[in-house]
mmCIF file of C-alpha atoms in Angstrom:
data_model
loop_
_atom_site.group_PDB
_atom_site.id
_atom_site.type_symbol
_atom_site.label_atom_id
_atom_site.label_comp_id
_atom_site.label_asym_id
_atom_site.label_seq_id
_atom_site.Cartn_x
_atom_site.Cartn_y
_atom_site.Cartn_z
ATOM 1 C CA PRO A 4 0.126 0.023 -0.137
ATOM 2 C CA HIS A 5 1.276 3.226 -0.310
ATOM 3 C CA SER A 6 1.788 4.303 2.555
ATOM 4 C CA ALA A 7 0.006 8.216 1.979
ATOM 5 C CA LEU A 8 2.841 10.238 3.118
ATOM 6 C CA LEU A 9 2.097 13.754 3.195
ATOM 7 C CA THR A 10 4.954 15.970 2.574
ATOM 8 C CA SER A 11 6.166 16.878 6.405
ATOM 9 C CA SER A 12 7.608 21.049 5.635
ATOM 10 C CA ALA A 13 11.202 21.672 7.128
ATOM 11 C CA ALA A 14 9.784 23.684 9.705
ATOM 12 C CA SER A 15 10.508 22.532 13.170
ATOM 13 C CA PHE A 16 7.652 22.442 16.125
ATOM 14 C CA GLN A 17 7.418 26.564 16.520
ATOM 15 C CA MET A 18 7.854 26.921 20.017
ATOM 16 C CA SER A 19 8.368 31.599 20.567
ATOM 17 C CA ILE A 20 7.920 34.239 18.529
ATOM 18 C CA LEU A 21 11.526 34.891 20.013
ATOM 19 C CA GLN A 22 13.386 31.595 18.180
ATOM 20 C CA TYR A 23 11.817 32.735 14.656
ATOM 21 C CA ASN A 24 14.735 34.123 13.579
ATOM 22 C CA GLY A 25 17.931 32.509 15.881
ATOM 23 C CA SER A 26 19.998 34.991 16.844
ATOM 24 C CA ALA A 27 23.620 34.962 19.546
ATOM 25 C CA ILE A 28 24.407 38.532 21.866
ATOM 26 C CA VAL A 29 27.239 38.854 24.091
ATOM 27 C CA ALA A 30 29.143 41.518 25.608
ATOM 28 C CA MET A 31 32.004 41.506 28.352
ATOM 29 C CA VAL A 32 34.012 44.446 29.855
ATOM 30 C CA GLY A 33 37.081 44.819 29.830
ATOM 31 C CA LYS A 34 40.541 47.320 31.837
ATOM 32 C CA ASP A 35 39.287 50.166 30.699
ATOM 33 C CA CYS A 36 37.236 48.315 27.192
ATOM 34 C CA VAL A 37 34.985 46.302 25.898
ATOM 35 C CA ALA A 38 33.382 44.033 23.086
ATOM 36 C CA ILE A 39 30.407 43.594 21.487
ATOM 37 C CA ALA A 40 29.505 40.208 19.444
ATOM 38 C CA SER A 41 27.419 38.281 17.534
ATOM 39 C CA ASP A 42 26.639 35.379 14.810
ATOM 40 C CA MET A 43 25.329 36.551 11.297
ATOM 41 C CA ARG A 44 22.985 34.125 10.872
ATOM 42 C CA TYR A 45 19.884 35.057 8.725
ATOM 43 C CA GLY A 46 17.465 32.266 9.331
ATOM 44 C CA ILE A 47 12.932 31.260 8.778
ATOM 45 C CA GLN A 48 12.920 29.391 11.333
ATOM 46 C CA GLN A 49 14.879 25.936 10.061
ATOM 47 C CA GLN A 50 16.446 26.889 6.822
ATOM 48 C CA THR A 51 19.516 29.547 6.589
ATOM 49 C CA ILE A 52 19.167 32.300 4.549
ATOM 50 C CA ALA A 53 21.887 34.921 4.511
ATOM 51 C CA CYS A 54 24.969 34.725 6.099
ATOM 52 C CA ASP A 55 26.046 38.351 6.393
ATOM 53 C CA MET A 56 23.452 39.236 8.692
ATOM 54 C CA LYS A 57 23.807 42.357 10.536
ATOM 55 C CA LYS A 58 22.752 42.421 14.069
ATOM 56 C CA VAL A 59 25.136 45.065 16.487
ATOM 57 C CA PHE A 60 24.677 47.945 14.860
ATOM 58 C CA GLN A 61 27.000 51.101 16.177
ATOM 59 C CA MET A 62 25.165 54.070 16.994
ATOM 60 C CA GLY A 63 27.999 56.196 18.280
ATOM 61 C CA ASP A 64 31.571 56.815 18.179
ATOM 62 C CA LYS A 65 32.046 54.103 21.535
ATOM 63 C CA LEU A 66 28.695 53.158 21.989
ATOM 64 C CA PHE A 67 27.308 49.961 20.335
ATOM 65 C CA ILE A 68 23.369 48.503 19.861
ATOM 66 C CA GLY A 69 23.068 44.329 19.475
ATOM 67 C CA LEU A 70 19.504 43.285 18.887
ATOM 68 C CA SER A 71 18.238 39.644 19.625
ATOM 69 C CA GLY A 72 14.980 37.466 18.969
ATOM 70 C CA LEU A 73 12.324 39.164 15.627
ATOM 71 C CA LEU A 74 14.751 40.489 13.118
ATOM 72 C CA THR A 75 12.486 42.413 11.818
ATOM 73 C CA ASP A 76 11.783 44.320 14.292
ATOM 74 C CA VAL A 77 15.759 44.453 15.034
ATOM 75 C CA GLN A 78 15.847 46.634 12.322
ATOM 76 C CA THR A 79 13.495 49.152 13.018
ATOM 77 C CA LEU A 80 13.524 49.291 16.542
ATOM 78 C CA LYS A 81 17.937 50.745 15.208
ATOM 79 C CA GLN A 82 15.887 52.324 12.280
ATOM 80 C CA LYS A 83 14.046 54.658 15.573
ATOM 81 C CA PHE A 84 17.044 54.824 17.532
ATOM 82 C CA ASP A 85 18.534 56.071 15.019
ATOM 83 C CA PHE A 86 15.979 58.660 14.684
ATOM 84 C CA LYS A 87 16.291 60.262 18.369
ATOM 85 C CA LEU A 88 19.862 59.572 18.640
ATOM 86 C CA LYS A 89 20.481 62.325 16.274
ATOM 87 C CA MET A 90 17.803 64.279 17.334
ATOM 88 C CA TYR A 91 19.391 64.501 21.793
ATOM 89 C CA SER A 92 22.940 65.252 19.161
ATOM 90 C CA LEU A 93 20.868 68.049 17.470
ATOM 91 C CA ARG A 94 19.751 69.791 20.420
ATOM 92 C CA GLU A 95 22.168 68.638 23.321
ATOM 93 C CA ASN A 96 24.564 69.763 20.985
ATOM 94 C CA ARG A 97 26.515 66.568 22.611
ATOM 95 C CA PRO A 98 26.294 62.440 22.232
ATOM 96 C CA MET A 99 24.332 60.253 23.993
ATOM 97 C CA ARG A 100 26.279 58.757 26.892
ATOM 98 C CA PRO A 101 24.939 54.607 27.139
ATOM 99 C CA LYS A 102 23.705 55.168 30.206
ATOM 100 C CA VAL A 103 21.355 57.594 28.894
ATOM 101 C CA PHE A 104 21.109 55.181 25.657
ATOM 102 C CA SER A 105 20.228 51.846 27.539
ATOM 103 C CA SER A 106 17.638 54.612 29.860
ATOM 104 C CA LEU A 107 15.873 55.374 25.567
ATOM 105 C CA VAL A 108 15.445 52.118 24.936
ATOM 106 C CA SER A 109 14.475 50.925 28.020
ATOM 107 C CA SER A 110 11.423 53.408 28.089
ATOM 108 C CA THR A 111 11.390 53.217 24.320
ATOM 109 C CA LEU A 112 10.498 49.152 24.915
ATOM 110 C CA TYR A 113 7.870 50.127 27.688
ATOM 111 C CA GLU A 114 6.016 52.031 25.707
ATOM 112 C CA LYS A 115 4.666 49.707 23.631
ATOM 113 C CA ARG A 116 4.651 47.450 26.503
ATOM 114 C CA PHE A 117 1.338 46.046 25.549
ATOM 115 C CA GLY A 118 1.883 44.650 22.161
ATOM 116 C CA PRO A 119 5.776 44.746 22.473
ATOM 117 C CA TYR A 120 8.583 44.426 19.546
ATOM 118 C CA PHE A 121 10.092 41.119 20.095
ATOM 119 C CA VAL A 122 13.554 42.000 20.436
ATOM 120 C CA GLU A 123 15.898 41.492 23.107
ATOM 121 C CA PRO A 124 18.803 44.936 22.988
ATOM 122 C CA VAL A 125 22.677 44.475 24.531
ATOM 123 C CA VAL A 126 24.377 48.091 24.872
ATOM 124 C CA ALA A 127 27.980 48.394 24.269
ATOM 125 C CA GLY A 128 29.499 51.993 25.073
ATOM 126 C CA LEU A 129 32.950 53.531 26.178
ATOM 127 C CA ASP A 130 31.313 55.988 28.426
ATOM 128 C CA ALA A 131 34.157 59.468 27.918
ATOM 129 C CA LYS A 132 34.015 59.939 32.244
ATOM 130 C CA GLU A 133 32.602 56.242 33.567
ATOM 131 C CA GLY A 134 34.580 53.601 31.096
ATOM 132 C CA PRO A 135 32.957 50.297 30.504
ATOM 133 C CA PHE A 136 29.443 49.979 29.965
ATOM 134 C CA ILE A 137 27.243 47.678 29.443
ATOM 135 C CA ALA A 138 23.438 46.589 29.991
ATOM 136 C CA ALA A 139 20.882 44.470 28.839
ATOM 137 C CA MET A 140 17.531 44.407 28.481
ATOM 138 C CA ASP A 141 13.974 42.063 27.873
ATOM 139 C CA LEU A 142 11.700 43.104 25.355
ATOM 140 C CA ILE A 143 9.327 44.962 27.630
ATOM 141 C CA GLY A 144 12.625 46.479 28.686
ATOM 142 C CA ALA A 145 13.557 45.648 31.949
ATOM 143 C CA PRO A 146 17.648 46.512 32.072
ATOM 144 C CA VAL A 147 20.030 44.325 33.627
ATOM 145 C CA PHE A 148 22.931 46.358 33.927
ATOM 146 C CA ALA A 149 26.339 44.280 35.131
ATOM 147 C CA LYS A 150 29.888 44.750 35.414
ATOM 148 C CA ASP A 151 31.191 41.610 33.700
ATOM 149 C CA PHE A 152 29.302 40.503 30.718
ATOM 150 C CA VAL A 153 25.745 39.882 29.401
ATOM 151 C CA VAL A 154 24.242 37.808 26.237
ATOM 152 C CA SER A 155 20.676 37.514 24.370
ATOM 153 C CA GLY A 156 19.347 35.586 21.680
ATOM 154 C CA THR A 157 18.626 31.811 20.642
ATOM 155 C CA THR A 158 22.073 31.320 22.355
ATOM 156 C CA SER A 159 21.902 32.745 25.770
ATOM 157 C CA ASP A 160 21.578 29.512 27.789
ATOM 158 C CA GLU A 161 24.146 28.293 26.478
ATOM 159 C CA LEU A 162 26.342 32.187 26.701
ATOM 160 C CA TYR A 163 25.440 32.517 30.518
ATOM 161 C CA GLY A 164 27.597 28.750 30.347
ATOM 162 C CA VAL A 165 30.631 29.643 28.538
ATOM 163 C CA CYS A 166 31.014 33.461 29.712
ATOM 164 C CA GLU A 167 30.601 32.078 33.628
ATOM 165 C CA ALA A 168 33.958 30.375 32.849
ATOM 166 C CA PHE A 169 36.092 31.716 30.171
ATOM 167 C CA TRP A 170 35.507 35.921 32.550
ATOM 168 C CA LYS A 171 37.526 37.390 34.225
ATOM 169 C CA PRO A 172 38.115 40.778 35.422
ATOM 170 C CA ASN A 173 40.807 43.141 33.659
ATOM 171 C CA MET A 174 41.546 41.401 30.157
ATOM 172 C CA GLY A 175 43.282 43.733 27.868
ATOM 173 C CA PRO A 176 42.126 44.944 23.944
ATOM 174 C CA ASP A 177 43.117 41.249 22.813
ATOM 175 C CA GLU A 178 42.434 39.549 25.608
ATOM 176 C CA LEU A 179 39.267 40.910 25.726
ATOM 177 C CA PHE A 180 38.462 39.891 22.113
ATOM 178 C CA GLU A 181 39.819 36.028 22.666
ATOM 179 C CA THR A 182 37.302 35.333 25.486
ATOM 180 C CA ILE A 183 35.040 37.501 24.106
ATOM 181 C CA SER A 184 35.686 35.222 21.061
ATOM 182 C CA GLN A 185 35.334 31.534 22.119
ATOM 183 C CA SER A 186 32.544 32.150 24.081
ATOM 184 C CA LEU A 187 30.920 32.785 20.651
ATOM 185 C CA LEU A 188 32.097 30.336 19.135
ATOM 186 C CA ALA A 189 30.894 27.361 21.609
ATOM 187 C CA ALA A 190 28.628 28.781 22.337
ATOM 188 C CA VAL A 191 26.569 29.247 19.020
ATOM 189 C CA ASP A 192 27.839 25.438 18.203
ATOM 190 C CA ARG A 193 25.286 24.272 20.379
ATOM 191 C CA ASP A 194 22.658 26.422 19.110
ATOM 192 C CA CYS A 195 20.907 25.535 15.225
ATOM 193 C CA LEU A 196 19.411 28.527 14.882
ATOM 194 C CA ALA A 197 22.684 30.794 15.753
ATOM 195 C CA GLY A 198 26.187 30.496 14.212
ATOM 196 C CA TRP A 199 26.933 30.653 10.167
ATOM 197 C CA GLY A 200 29.730 33.223 10.857
ATOM 198 C CA ALA A 201 30.156 36.187 13.569
ATOM 199 C CA ILE A 202 31.763 39.309 14.031
ATOM 200 C CA VAL A 203 33.137 40.866 17.083
ATOM 201 C CA HIS A 204 33.670 44.750 18.225
ATOM 202 C CA VAL A 205 36.307 45.415 20.802
ATOM 203 C CA ILE A 206 35.799 49.646 21.969
ATOM 204 C CA THR A 207 39.196 51.048 23.467
ATOM 205 C CA LYS A 208 40.112 54.569 23.934
ATOM 206 C CA ASP A 209 41.641 54.856 20.456
ATOM 207 C CA GLY A 210 38.660 53.361 19.022
ATOM 208 C CA VAL A 211 37.214 50.426 17.295
ATOM 209 C CA THR A 212 38.094 46.956 15.913
ATOM 210 C CA THR A 213 36.119 45.011 14.497
ATOM 211 C CA LYS A 214 36.987 41.875 12.876
ATOM 212 C CA GLN A 215 34.896 39.254 12.242
ATOM 213 C CA LEU A 216 35.426 35.691 13.310
ATOM 214 C CA LYS A 217 35.637 32.192 10.924
ATOM 215 C CA SER A 218 33.371 29.606 11.969
ATOM 216 C CA ARG A 219 31.528 26.975 11.706
ATOM 217 C CA LYS A 220 28.379 27.307 9.170
ATOM 218 C CA ASP A 221 25.961 24.976 9.828
ATOM 219 C CA MET B 23 22.534 79.161 12.732
ATOM 220 C CA TYR B 24 21.471 75.521 13.283
ATOM 221 C CA LYS B 25 22.922 72.473 11.918
ATOM 222 C CA ILE B 26 19.175 70.268 10.667
ATOM 223 C CA ASP B 27 20.682 67.212 9.460
ATOM 224 C CA ASP B 28 24.399 66.196 8.633
ATOM 225 C CA HIS B 29 23.616 67.512 5.469
ATOM 226 C CA VAL B 30 21.406 70.813 5.445
ATOM 227 C CA ALA B 31 22.395 73.536 7.944
ATOM 228 C CA VAL B 32 20.593 76.790 8.840
ATOM 229 C CA ALA B 33 21.134 80.880 9.516
ATOM 230 C CA VAL B 34 18.593 82.716 11.175
ATOM 231 C CA ALA B 35 17.102 86.316 11.148
ATOM 232 C CA GLY B 36 13.835 87.566 13.115
ATOM 233 C CA ILE B 37 12.696 86.463 16.090
ATOM 234 C CA THR B 38 14.643 83.912 18.248
ATOM 235 C CA ALA B 39 11.742 81.992 20.027
ATOM 236 C CA ASP B 40 9.362 81.684 16.910
ATOM 237 C CA ALA B 41 12.840 80.695 14.728
ATOM 238 C CA ASN B 42 13.519 77.813 17.592
ATOM 239 C CA ILE B 43 9.592 76.113 16.884
ATOM 240 C CA LEU B 44 10.585 76.313 13.097
ATOM 241 C CA ILE B 45 14.258 74.345 13.448
ATOM 242 C CA ASN B 46 13.154 71.979 15.522
ATOM 243 C CA TYR B 47 10.417 71.134 13.820
ATOM 244 C CA ALA B 48 13.234 71.356 10.263
ATOM 245 C CA ARG B 49 14.966 68.891 12.723
ATOM 246 C CA LEU B 50 12.225 65.905 13.463
ATOM 247 C CA ALA B 51 11.078 66.084 9.465
ATOM 248 C CA ALA B 52 14.470 65.536 8.225
ATOM 249 C CA GLN B 53 14.450 61.854 10.222
ATOM 250 C CA ARG B 54 10.800 61.675 9.602
ATOM 251 C CA TYR B 55 12.018 61.162 6.023
ATOM 252 C CA ARG B 56 15.732 59.624 7.009
ATOM 253 C CA TYR B 57 13.231 57.496 8.867
ATOM 254 C CA ALA B 58 10.798 56.180 6.368
ATOM 255 C CA TYR B 59 13.129 56.403 3.508
ATOM 256 C CA GLN B 60 16.566 55.736 4.414
ATOM 257 C CA GLU B 61 18.113 57.879 3.269
ATOM 258 C CA PRO B 62 18.896 62.157 3.781
ATOM 259 C CA ILE B 63 16.072 64.674 2.371
ATOM 260 C CA PRO B 64 16.374 66.828 -0.071
ATOM 261 C CA ILE B 65 16.762 69.866 0.021
ATOM 262 C CA GLU B 66 13.601 71.318 -1.385
ATOM 263 C CA GLN B 67 12.080 68.739 0.184
ATOM 264 C CA LEU B 68 12.726 69.952 3.559
ATOM 265 C CA LEU B 69 12.064 73.600 3.504
ATOM 266 C CA HIS B 70 8.689 72.752 1.525
ATOM 267 C CA ARG B 71 7.731 71.594 4.292
ATOM 268 C CA ILE B 72 9.436 73.955 7.046
ATOM 269 C CA CYS B 73 6.899 76.427 4.183
ATOM 270 C CA ASP B 74 4.191 74.813 4.423
ATOM 271 C CA LEU B 75 4.105 75.278 8.423
ATOM 272 C CA LYS B 76 4.828 78.723 7.682
ATOM 273 C CA GLN B 77 2.380 79.450 5.385
ATOM 274 C CA SER B 78 -0.455 77.749 7.648
ATOM 275 C CA TYR B 79 -0.049 80.263 9.336
ATOM 276 C CA THR B 80 -0.876 83.306 7.507
ATOM 277 C CA GLN B 81 -4.334 81.208 6.405
ATOM 278 C CA PHE B 82 -6.113 79.261 8.779
ATOM 279 C CA GLY B 83 -6.027 79.718 12.822
ATOM 280 C CA GLY B 84 -5.941 83.732 13.869
ATOM 281 C CA LEU B 85 -2.287 82.957 14.865
ATOM 282 C CA ARG B 86 0.448 85.369 13.612
ATOM 283 C CA PRO B 87 2.666 84.039 11.318
ATOM 284 C CA PHE B 88 6.734 83.212 12.084
ATOM 285 C CA GLY B 89 8.711 85.999 12.163
ATOM 286 C CA VAL B 90 11.402 84.518 10.395
ATOM 287 C CA SER B 91 13.732 84.440 7.073
ATOM 288 C CA PHE B 92 16.430 81.650 7.400
ATOM 289 C CA LEU B 93 19.035 80.857 4.447
ATOM 290 C CA VAL B 94 19.235 77.159 4.104
ATOM 291 C CA VAL B 95 22.043 76.186 2.979
ATOM 292 C CA GLY B 96 23.167 72.335 1.948
ATOM 293 C CA TRP B 97 23.701 69.131 -0.257
ATOM 294 C CA ASP B 98 21.970 66.248 -1.335
ATOM 295 C CA GLU B 99 22.986 64.225 -4.186
ATOM 296 C CA TYR B 100 20.467 64.577 -6.422
ATOM 297 C CA PHE B 101 20.836 68.662 -7.624
ATOM 298 C CA GLY B 102 23.849 68.856 -5.206
ATOM 299 C CA PHE B 103 25.084 71.966 -3.681
ATOM 300 C CA GLN B 104 22.176 74.377 -2.963
ATOM 301 C CA LEU B 105 21.111 77.804 -1.460
ATOM 302 C CA PHE B 106 17.565 78.533 0.227
ATOM 303 C CA ARG B 107 16.466 82.181 1.507
ATOM 304 C CA SER B 108 12.725 81.215 2.846
ATOM 305 C CA GLU B 109 10.811 84.733 4.909
ATOM 306 C CA PRO B 110 7.338 84.547 7.261
ATOM 307 C CA SER B 111 5.238 84.138 3.809
ATOM 308 C CA GLY B 112 6.486 81.013 3.331
ATOM 309 C CA ASN B 113 7.697 81.806 0.083
ATOM 310 C CA TYR B 114 11.217 80.332 -0.919
ATOM 311 C CA GLY B 115 13.618 81.029 -3.497
ATOM 312 C CA GLY B 116 16.515 79.496 -4.583
ATOM 313 C CA TRP B 117 19.744 81.434 -4.782
ATOM 314 C CA LYS B 118 23.637 81.709 -5.721
ATOM 315 C CA ALA B 119 24.300 84.725 -3.599
ATOM 316 C CA ALA B 120 21.388 86.017 -0.258
ATOM 317 C CA ALA B 121 21.433 87.447 2.918
ATOM 318 C CA ILE B 122 18.634 88.353 5.403
ATOM 319 C CA GLY B 123 17.782 90.120 8.175
ATOM 320 C CA ASN B 124 19.406 94.054 8.834
ATOM 321 C CA ASN B 125 19.918 95.872 6.316
ATOM 322 C CA SER B 126 19.811 92.792 3.295
ATOM 323 C CA PRO B 127 18.547 94.743 0.997
ATOM 324 C CA ASN B 128 22.272 96.034 0.878
ATOM 325 C CA ALA B 129 24.082 93.148 0.807
ATOM 326 C CA ASP B 130 21.783 92.082 -1.710
ATOM 327 C CA SER B 131 22.626 94.718 -4.230
ATOM 328 C CA VAL B 132 26.079 94.668 -3.444
ATOM 329 C CA LEU B 133 26.259 89.935 -3.932
ATOM 330 C CA LYS B 134 24.898 91.082 -6.641
ATOM 331 C CA SER B 135 27.243 93.006 -8.386
ATOM 332 C CA ASP B 136 30.332 91.275 -6.799
ATOM 333 C CA TYR B 137 28.762 88.147 -7.501
ATOM 334 C CA LYS B 138 30.125 85.919 -10.735
ATOM 335 C CA ILE B 139 28.257 83.143 -11.070
ATOM 336 C CA GLY B 140 30.541 80.240 -12.667
ATOM 337 C CA ASP B 141 33.302 82.019 -10.910
ATOM 338 C CA THR B 142 33.255 81.451 -7.179
ATOM 339 C CA ASP B 143 35.074 78.871 -6.017
ATOM 340 C CA MET B 144 35.128 78.415 -2.189
ATOM 341 C CA LYS B 145 37.428 80.989 -1.194
ATOM 342 C CA LYS B 146 35.963 84.096 -3.109
ATOM 343 C CA ALA B 147 32.800 82.927 -1.644
ATOM 344 C CA LYS B 148 33.845 83.722 1.968
ATOM 345 C CA SER B 149 35.939 86.570 1.160
ATOM 346 C CA LEU B 150 32.230 88.291 -0.082
ATOM 347 C CA ALA B 151 30.352 86.472 2.229
ATOM 348 C CA VAL B 152 32.577 88.291 5.072
ATOM 349 C CA LYS B 153 33.359 91.626 3.349
ATOM 350 C CA VAL B 154 29.515 91.452 2.667
ATOM 351 C CA LEU B 155 28.974 90.505 6.363
ATOM 352 C CA ALA B 156 31.276 93.602 7.396
ATOM 353 C CA LYS B 157 29.027 95.959 5.518
ATOM 354 C CA MET B 158 26.032 94.715 7.321
ATOM 355 C CA LEU B 159 27.588 95.715 10.427
ATOM 356 C CA ASP B 160 27.870 99.317 9.080
ATOM 357 C CA THR B 161 31.393 98.034 11.280
ATOM 358 C CA ALA B 162 34.855 98.748 8.848
ATOM 359 C CA SER B 163 36.210 95.781 10.414
ATOM 360 C CA PRO B 164 34.458 93.607 12.827
ATOM 361 C CA SER B 165 35.816 91.787 15.577
ATOM 362 C CA PRO B 166 35.749 87.941 15.403
ATOM 363 C CA ASP B 167 33.501 88.004 18.399
ATOM 364 C CA LYS B 168 30.652 89.423 16.719
ATOM 365 C CA LEU B 169 30.560 86.639 13.381
ATOM 366 C CA GLU B 170 29.505 83.523 13.014
ATOM 367 C CA PHE B 171 30.598 81.459 10.405
ATOM 368 C CA SER B 172 29.390 77.950 8.983
ATOM 369 C CA SER B 173 29.642 76.300 6.236
ATOM 370 C CA ILE B 174 28.240 72.479 4.037
ATOM 371 C CA THR B 175 31.359 70.735 2.101
ATOM 372 C CA LEU B 176 32.232 67.165 0.357
ATOM 373 C CA LYS B 177 34.309 65.244 2.829
ATOM 374 C CA ASP B 178 35.385 61.883 1.208
ATOM 375 C CA GLY B 179 32.142 62.322 -0.592
ATOM 376 C CA LYS B 180 29.885 63.309 2.333
ATOM 377 C CA PRO B 181 28.587 66.522 3.340
ATOM 378 C CA GLU B 182 30.026 67.700 6.312
ATOM 379 C CA TYR B 183 28.903 71.250 8.484
ATOM 380 C CA LYS B 184 31.562 72.780 10.380
ATOM 381 C CA VAL B 185 31.348 75.952 12.384
ATOM 382 C CA TYR B 186 33.894 77.813 12.497
ATOM 383 C CA THR B 187 36.223 78.417 15.486
ATOM 384 C CA LYS B 188 37.059 82.045 16.175
ATOM 385 C CA LYS B 189 40.560 81.725 15.228
ATOM 386 C CA ASP B 190 38.963 80.311 11.570
ATOM 387 C CA ILE B 191 37.583 83.876 11.678
ATOM 388 C CA GLU B 192 40.539 85.235 11.533
ATOM 389 C CA GLY B 193 42.001 83.823 9.178
ATOM 390 C CA LEU B 194 39.039 85.061 6.985
ATOM 391 C CA LEU B 195 38.740 88.666 7.626
ATOM 392 C CA LYS B 196 41.923 88.641 7.129
ATOM 393 C CA ASP B 197 42.319 86.969 4.184
ATOM 394 C CA ALA B 198 39.190 89.025 2.661
ATOM 395 C CA GLY B 199 41.432 92.418 4.389
ATOM 396 C CA VAL B 200 38.732 93.339 6.688
ATOM 397 C CA GLU B 201 41.207 92.088 10.055
ATOM 398 C CA LYS B 202 40.464 94.136 13.071
ATOM 399 C CA LYS B 203 42.932 96.624 13.110
ATOM 400 C CA GLU B 204 44.828 97.981 16.191
ATOM 401 C CA SER B 205 43.458 101.716 17.335
ATOM 402 C CA SER B 206 45.405 104.162 16.171
ATOM 403 C CA GLY B 207 44.010 106.219 19.066
ATOM 404 C CA ASP B 208 40.901 108.674 18.731
ATOM 405 C CA ILE B 209 41.986 111.790 19.876
#
């Protein structure tokens, strides 16, 4: 008998809207420096579409935001923050400080408390006076200000593990780069929805260095 | 003088309080355009939006018009460098050279005679601007603290708004031949 096998779609059981695209974001504090990194996969559920999708954006000279979650909201929010940042710097005639920016992100998200953006952002920056700054938020803007590292995305559980193991205080820019890169690479290999390339930004008072990592493309 | 976005700036003459409202409006308009189209607002589009607002205060609501004239300068990829002048009525025009504020009719006539279309580069333009401004202030040699000077130029293909420092302005005055000379001591 012909087994009436309905062609099953490649889609797996969808658990949550925050897992529709998949991402891994991590930020770490070093000695007078911060690093922020993310994977580059653009996928729709199980299918991978591209491996050059930016999820970390430079918002200012020494200010970055990484956005995990639903990619359309990631891109829309980036554009909204560009708007708000530009208005701020034109009115106040100075760049926005990282702590202030993360407050802006938080309030922007809470405004949509009952119909939220499906993103979980990570802010990383170097404040001119107060030094390294990192923060992460949930989709309705609840912030956590950490002294060591913050993580976000479908790979967050794995990232918590590796970061806890590898992070130590007062790392210089090179050591910080190594640590954050190895943490990210190790974590995404345990997550089928993230990976396919990675990008790392290290911010020091001299500037920003950006490197792309060679990773497993599966 | 105020920056509206990276590629466009304005100079103001008139009631400052009114101007502040319009400048904020212009900044928002520029950002809204940028958000919607992901590209910088063309200069005339921006000016049009400002002038439509100015005009509406001359026709609706029983409110008084904005007592502000603008000189709008900028660069966009469609029409290159542009200069526009707008007035309280909401009327605007594109110009090669223009003046607003005190003694602007005089300045306009000087510009009309001295500005050579097609033969005025940045250096000559800056020089002429400084000379004309000095005339508008009714002084032979204005001091650098009395002037504000800024420009929009292309740097690496991208527009850049630069505000001149006191030192820069001193240099400009010198080049134009209107620098403040030490007083000989009047009796």
